[in-house]
mmCIF file of C-alpha atoms in Angstrom:
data_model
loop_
_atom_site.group_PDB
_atom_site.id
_atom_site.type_symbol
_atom_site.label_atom_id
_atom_site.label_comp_id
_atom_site.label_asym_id
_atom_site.label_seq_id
_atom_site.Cartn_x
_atom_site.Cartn_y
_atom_site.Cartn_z
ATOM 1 C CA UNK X 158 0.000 0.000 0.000
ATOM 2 C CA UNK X 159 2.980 2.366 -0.857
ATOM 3 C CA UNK X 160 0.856 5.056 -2.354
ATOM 4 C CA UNK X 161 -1.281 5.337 0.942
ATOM 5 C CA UNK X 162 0.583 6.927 3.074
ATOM 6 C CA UNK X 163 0.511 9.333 6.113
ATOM 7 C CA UNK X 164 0.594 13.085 4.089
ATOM 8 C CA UNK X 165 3.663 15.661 5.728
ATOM 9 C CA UNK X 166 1.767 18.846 6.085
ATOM 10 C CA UNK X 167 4.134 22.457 7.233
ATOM 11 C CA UNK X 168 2.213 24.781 8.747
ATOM 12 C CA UNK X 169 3.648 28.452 8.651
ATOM 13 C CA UNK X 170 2.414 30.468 11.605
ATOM 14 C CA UNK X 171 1.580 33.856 11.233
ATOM 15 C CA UNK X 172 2.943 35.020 14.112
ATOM 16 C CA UNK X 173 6.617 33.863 13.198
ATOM 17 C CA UNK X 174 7.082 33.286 9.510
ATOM 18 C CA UNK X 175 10.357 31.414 10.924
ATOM 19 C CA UNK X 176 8.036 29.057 12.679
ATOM 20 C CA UNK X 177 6.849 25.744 11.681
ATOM 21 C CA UNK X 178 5.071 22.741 13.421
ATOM 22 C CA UNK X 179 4.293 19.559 11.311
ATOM 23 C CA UNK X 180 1.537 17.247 11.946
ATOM 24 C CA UNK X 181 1.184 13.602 10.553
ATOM 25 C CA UNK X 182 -1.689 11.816 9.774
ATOM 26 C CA UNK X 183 -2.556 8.234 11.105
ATOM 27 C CA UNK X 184 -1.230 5.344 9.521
ATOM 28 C CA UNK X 185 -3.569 4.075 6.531
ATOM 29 C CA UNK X 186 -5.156 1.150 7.112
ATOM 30 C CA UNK X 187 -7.997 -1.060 5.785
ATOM 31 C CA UNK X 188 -11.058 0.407 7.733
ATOM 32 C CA UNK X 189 -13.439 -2.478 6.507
ATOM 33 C CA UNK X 190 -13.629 -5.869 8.317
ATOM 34 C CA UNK X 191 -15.747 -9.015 7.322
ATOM 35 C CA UNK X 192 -18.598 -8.976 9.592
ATOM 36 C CA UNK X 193 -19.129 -5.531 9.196
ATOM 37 C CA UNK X 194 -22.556 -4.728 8.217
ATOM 38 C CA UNK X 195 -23.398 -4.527 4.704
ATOM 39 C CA UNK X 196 -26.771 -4.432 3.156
ATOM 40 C CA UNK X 197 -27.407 -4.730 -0.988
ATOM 41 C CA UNK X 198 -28.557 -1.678 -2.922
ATOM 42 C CA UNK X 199 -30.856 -1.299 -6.489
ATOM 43 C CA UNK X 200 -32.798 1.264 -7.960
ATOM 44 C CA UNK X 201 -30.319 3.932 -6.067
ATOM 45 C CA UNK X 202 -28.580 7.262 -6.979
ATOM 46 C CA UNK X 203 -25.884 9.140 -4.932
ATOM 47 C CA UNK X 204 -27.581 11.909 -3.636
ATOM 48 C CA UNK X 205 -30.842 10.307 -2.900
ATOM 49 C CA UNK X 206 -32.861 8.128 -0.907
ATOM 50 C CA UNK X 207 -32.079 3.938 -0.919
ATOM 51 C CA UNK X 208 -34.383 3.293 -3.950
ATOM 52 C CA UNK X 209 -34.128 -0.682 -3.267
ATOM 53 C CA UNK X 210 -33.074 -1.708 0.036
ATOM 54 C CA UNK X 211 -30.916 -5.180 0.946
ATOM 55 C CA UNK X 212 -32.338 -6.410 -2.656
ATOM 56 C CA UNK X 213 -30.678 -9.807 -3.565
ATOM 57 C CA UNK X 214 -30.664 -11.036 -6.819
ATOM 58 C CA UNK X 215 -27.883 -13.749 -7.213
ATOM 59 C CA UNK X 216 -29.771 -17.333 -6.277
ATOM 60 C CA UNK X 217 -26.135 -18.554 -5.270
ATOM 61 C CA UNK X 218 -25.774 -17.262 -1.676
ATOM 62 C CA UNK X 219 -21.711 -16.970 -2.042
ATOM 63 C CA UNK X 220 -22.519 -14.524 -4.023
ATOM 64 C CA UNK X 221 -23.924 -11.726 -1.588
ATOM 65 C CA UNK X 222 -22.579 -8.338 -0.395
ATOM 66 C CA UNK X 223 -20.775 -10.531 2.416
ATOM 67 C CA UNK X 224 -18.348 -11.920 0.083
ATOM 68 C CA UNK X 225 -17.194 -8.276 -1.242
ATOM 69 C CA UNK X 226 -15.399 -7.605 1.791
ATOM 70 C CA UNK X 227 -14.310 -11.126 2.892
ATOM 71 C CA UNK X 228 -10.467 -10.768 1.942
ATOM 72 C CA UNK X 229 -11.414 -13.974 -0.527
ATOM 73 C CA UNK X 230 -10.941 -13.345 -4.614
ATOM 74 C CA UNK X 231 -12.118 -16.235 -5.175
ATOM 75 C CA UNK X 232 -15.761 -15.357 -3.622
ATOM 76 C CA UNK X 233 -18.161 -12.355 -5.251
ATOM 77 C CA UNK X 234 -20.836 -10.129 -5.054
ATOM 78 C CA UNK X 235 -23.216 -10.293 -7.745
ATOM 79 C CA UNK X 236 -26.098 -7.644 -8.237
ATOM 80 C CA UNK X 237 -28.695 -7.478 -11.295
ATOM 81 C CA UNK X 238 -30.820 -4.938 -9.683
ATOM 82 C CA UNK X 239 -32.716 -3.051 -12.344
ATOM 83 C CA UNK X 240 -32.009 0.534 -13.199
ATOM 84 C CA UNK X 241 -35.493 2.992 -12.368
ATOM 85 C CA UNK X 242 -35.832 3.278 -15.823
ATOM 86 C CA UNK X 243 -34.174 -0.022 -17.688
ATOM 87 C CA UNK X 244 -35.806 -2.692 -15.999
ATOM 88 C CA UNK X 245 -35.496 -5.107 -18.877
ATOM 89 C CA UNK X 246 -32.778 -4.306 -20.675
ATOM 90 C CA UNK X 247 -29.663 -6.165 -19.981
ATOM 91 C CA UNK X 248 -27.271 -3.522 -20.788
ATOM 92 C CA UNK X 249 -28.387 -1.576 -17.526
ATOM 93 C CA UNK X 250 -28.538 -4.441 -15.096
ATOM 94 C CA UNK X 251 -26.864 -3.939 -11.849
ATOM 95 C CA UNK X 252 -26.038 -0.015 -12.888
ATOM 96 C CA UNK X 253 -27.089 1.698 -9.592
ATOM 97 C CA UNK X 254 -26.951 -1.407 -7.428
ATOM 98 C CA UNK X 255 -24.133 -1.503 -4.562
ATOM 99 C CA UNK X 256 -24.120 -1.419 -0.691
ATOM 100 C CA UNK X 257 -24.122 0.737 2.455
ATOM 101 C CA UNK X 258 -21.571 -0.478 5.165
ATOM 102 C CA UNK X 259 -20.733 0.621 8.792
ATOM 103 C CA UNK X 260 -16.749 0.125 9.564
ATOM 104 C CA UNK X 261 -16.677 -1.589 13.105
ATOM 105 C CA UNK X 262 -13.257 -0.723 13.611
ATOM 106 C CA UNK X 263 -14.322 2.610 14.959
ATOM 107 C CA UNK X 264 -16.653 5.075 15.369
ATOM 108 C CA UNK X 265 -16.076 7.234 12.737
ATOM 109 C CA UNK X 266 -13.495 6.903 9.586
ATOM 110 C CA UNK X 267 -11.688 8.701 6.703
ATOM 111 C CA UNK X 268 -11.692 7.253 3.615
ATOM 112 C CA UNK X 269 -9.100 8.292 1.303
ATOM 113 C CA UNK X 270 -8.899 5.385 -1.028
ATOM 114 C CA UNK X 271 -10.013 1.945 -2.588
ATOM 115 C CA UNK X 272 -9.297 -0.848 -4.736
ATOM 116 C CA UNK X 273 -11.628 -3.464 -6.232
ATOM 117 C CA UNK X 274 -10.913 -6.921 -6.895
ATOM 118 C CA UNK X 275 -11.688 -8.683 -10.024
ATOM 119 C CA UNK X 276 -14.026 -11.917 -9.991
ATOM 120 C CA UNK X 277 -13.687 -14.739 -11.837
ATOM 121 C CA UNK X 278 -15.215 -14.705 -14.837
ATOM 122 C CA UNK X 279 -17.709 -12.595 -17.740
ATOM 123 C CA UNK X 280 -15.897 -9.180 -18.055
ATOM 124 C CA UNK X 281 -19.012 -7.480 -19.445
ATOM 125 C CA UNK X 282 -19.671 -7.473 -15.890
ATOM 126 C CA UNK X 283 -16.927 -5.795 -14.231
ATOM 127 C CA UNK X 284 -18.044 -2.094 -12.662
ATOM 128 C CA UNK X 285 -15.840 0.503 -14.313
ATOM 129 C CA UNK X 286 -16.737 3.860 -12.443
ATOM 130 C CA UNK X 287 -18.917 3.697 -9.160
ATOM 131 C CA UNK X 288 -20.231 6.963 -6.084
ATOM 132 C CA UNK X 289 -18.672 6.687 -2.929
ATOM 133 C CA UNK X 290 -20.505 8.532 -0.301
ATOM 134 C CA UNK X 291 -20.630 9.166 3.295
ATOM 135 C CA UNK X 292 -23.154 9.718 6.026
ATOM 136 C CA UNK X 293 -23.031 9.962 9.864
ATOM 137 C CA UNK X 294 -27.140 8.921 9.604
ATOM 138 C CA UNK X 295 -28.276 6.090 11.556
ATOM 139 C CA UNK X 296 -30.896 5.464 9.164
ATOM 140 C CA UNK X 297 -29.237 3.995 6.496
ATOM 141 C CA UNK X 298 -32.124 2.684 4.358
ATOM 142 C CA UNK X 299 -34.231 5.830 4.287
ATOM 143 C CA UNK X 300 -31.811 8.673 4.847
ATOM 144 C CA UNK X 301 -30.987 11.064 1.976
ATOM 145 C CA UNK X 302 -28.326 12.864 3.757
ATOM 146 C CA UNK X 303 -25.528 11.007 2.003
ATOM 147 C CA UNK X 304 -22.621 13.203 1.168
ATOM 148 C CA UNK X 305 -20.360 12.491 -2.207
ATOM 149 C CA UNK X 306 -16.520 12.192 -1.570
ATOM 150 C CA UNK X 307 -15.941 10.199 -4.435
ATOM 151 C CA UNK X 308 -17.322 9.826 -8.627
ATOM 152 C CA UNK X 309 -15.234 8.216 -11.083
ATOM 153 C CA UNK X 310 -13.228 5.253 -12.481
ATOM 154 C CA UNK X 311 -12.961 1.819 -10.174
ATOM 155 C CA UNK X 312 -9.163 1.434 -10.960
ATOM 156 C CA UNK X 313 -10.141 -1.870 -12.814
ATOM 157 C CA UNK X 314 -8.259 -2.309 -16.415
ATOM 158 C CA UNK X 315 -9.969 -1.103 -18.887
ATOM 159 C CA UNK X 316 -8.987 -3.871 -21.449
ATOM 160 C CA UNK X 317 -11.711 -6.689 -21.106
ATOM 161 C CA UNK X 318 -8.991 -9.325 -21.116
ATOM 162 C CA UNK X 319 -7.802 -8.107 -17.756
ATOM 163 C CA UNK X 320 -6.616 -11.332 -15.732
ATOM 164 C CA UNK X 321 -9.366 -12.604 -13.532
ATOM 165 C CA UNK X 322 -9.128 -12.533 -9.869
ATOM 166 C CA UNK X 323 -6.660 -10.158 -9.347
ATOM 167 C CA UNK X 324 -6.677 -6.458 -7.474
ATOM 168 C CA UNK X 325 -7.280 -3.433 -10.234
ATOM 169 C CA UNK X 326 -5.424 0.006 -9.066
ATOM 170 C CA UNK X 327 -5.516 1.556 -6.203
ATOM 171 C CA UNK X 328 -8.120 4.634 -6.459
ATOM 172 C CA UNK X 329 -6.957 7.699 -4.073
ATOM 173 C CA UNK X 330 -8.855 10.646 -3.415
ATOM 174 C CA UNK X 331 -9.088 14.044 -1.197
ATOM 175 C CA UNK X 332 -11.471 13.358 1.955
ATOM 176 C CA UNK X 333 -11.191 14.995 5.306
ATOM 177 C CA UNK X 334 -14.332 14.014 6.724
ATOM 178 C CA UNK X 335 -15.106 11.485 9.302
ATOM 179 C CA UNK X 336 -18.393 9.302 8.074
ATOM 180 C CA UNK X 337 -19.941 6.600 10.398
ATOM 181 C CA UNK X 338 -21.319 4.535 7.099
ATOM 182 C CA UNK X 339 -20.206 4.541 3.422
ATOM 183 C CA UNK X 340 -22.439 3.809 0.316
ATOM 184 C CA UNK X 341 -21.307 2.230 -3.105
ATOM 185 C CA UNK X 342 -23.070 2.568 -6.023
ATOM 186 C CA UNK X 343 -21.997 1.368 -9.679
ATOM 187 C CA UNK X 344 -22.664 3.475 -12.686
ATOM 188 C CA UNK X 345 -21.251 2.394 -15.263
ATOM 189 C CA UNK X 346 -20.126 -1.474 -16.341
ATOM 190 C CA UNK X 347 -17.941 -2.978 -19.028
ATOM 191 C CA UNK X 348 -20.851 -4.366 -21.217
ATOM 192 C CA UNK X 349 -23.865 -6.122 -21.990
ATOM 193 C CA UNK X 350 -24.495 -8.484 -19.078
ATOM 194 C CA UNK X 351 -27.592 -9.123 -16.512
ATOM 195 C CA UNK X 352 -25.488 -8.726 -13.734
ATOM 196 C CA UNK X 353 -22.767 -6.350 -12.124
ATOM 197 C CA UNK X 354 -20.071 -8.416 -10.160
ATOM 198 C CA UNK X 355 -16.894 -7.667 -7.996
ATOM 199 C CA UNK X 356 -14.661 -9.937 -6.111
ATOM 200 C CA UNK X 357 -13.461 -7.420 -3.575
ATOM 201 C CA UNK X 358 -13.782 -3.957 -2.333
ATOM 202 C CA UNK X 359 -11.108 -2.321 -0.046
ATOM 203 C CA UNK X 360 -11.843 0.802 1.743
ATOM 204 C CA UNK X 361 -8.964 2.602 2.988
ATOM 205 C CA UNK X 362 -8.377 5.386 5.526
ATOM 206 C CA UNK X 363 -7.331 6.701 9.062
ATOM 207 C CA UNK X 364 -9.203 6.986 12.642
#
């Protein structure tokens, strides 16, 4: 995890332009554990209200939002929830599906970075750019006050013969926030498929 690390930051005082103080942050660490809670998402928008709440649409139960933070690339999370508007139409299956998960390891996090891990097989189904969001709500399935700290590409190769079950590129980005709960939703995929599947997600961060 070279590229998350602890950011030097020199203060100048005004006081004494001479004068500095430093301050470090935290080590980065993964803040997400396996039996953290984690409840599916369809039908839902960053910015909104859960449209489709702990919605399950895999019939093998391996393949449930447990298995996305597991540490295991050879388990996955599959979603085929429908899009509001694209119910039947393959090509927007699983767009706006994802999760909402509470870190145990404390109270409140920073995120400053992921990575996604790539599942075994179909490409068409790998999620290509996804919302990260952050609320310190307690009501998780109905709350709208969801704040965006992240839109944009999932680090996973963009070449559809990208080798299976394997970790795509770590994805940094500015947060300074502490959230209690973090939502993931996909919105966009690689092709054509009825579902949207990962093999891992890593959330990483400070306390």
């Amino acid at each position: 995890m070279g590229a998350l690390i602890g950011t030097l930051l020199i203060l100048f005082l005004p006081s004494n332009k001479n004068a500095t103080t430093t301050t470090t942050h935290p080590p980065i660490i993964s803040l997400l554990r396996s039996n953290d809670p984690i409840f599916a998402l369809y039908n839902t928008t960053a910015g909104d209200s859960t449209g489709g709440f702990d919605g399950i649409y895999s019939p093998n139960p391996t393949e449930r939002t447990p298995s996305a933070i597991d540490g295991n690339l050879n388990t996955k999370y599959v979603n085929g929830g429908p899009s509001v508007s694209q119910t039947n139409n393959s090509l927007y299956r699983g767009i706006d599906s994802g999760f909402f998960i509470t870190p145990t390891i404390h109270f409140g996090t920073i995120a400053v970075g992921f990575r996604f891990g790539v599942a075994n097989d179909v490409p068409l189904r790998d999620p290509l750019s996804i919302t990260l969001e952050g609320t310190n709500s307690t009501a998780l399935n109905t709350s709208s006050v969801w704040t965006l700290i992240y839109s944009g590409p999932t680090g996973i190769d963009l070449n559809p013969n990208v080798t299976r079950l394997t970790y795509g590129a770590l994805q940094n980005f500015s947060n300074t926030i502490a959230y209690q709960s973090y939502r993931l939703l996909v919105t966009a995929k690689r092709g054509d498929s009825s579902w949207v599947q990962y093999s891992e997600f890593e959330l990483w961060g400070y306390y």
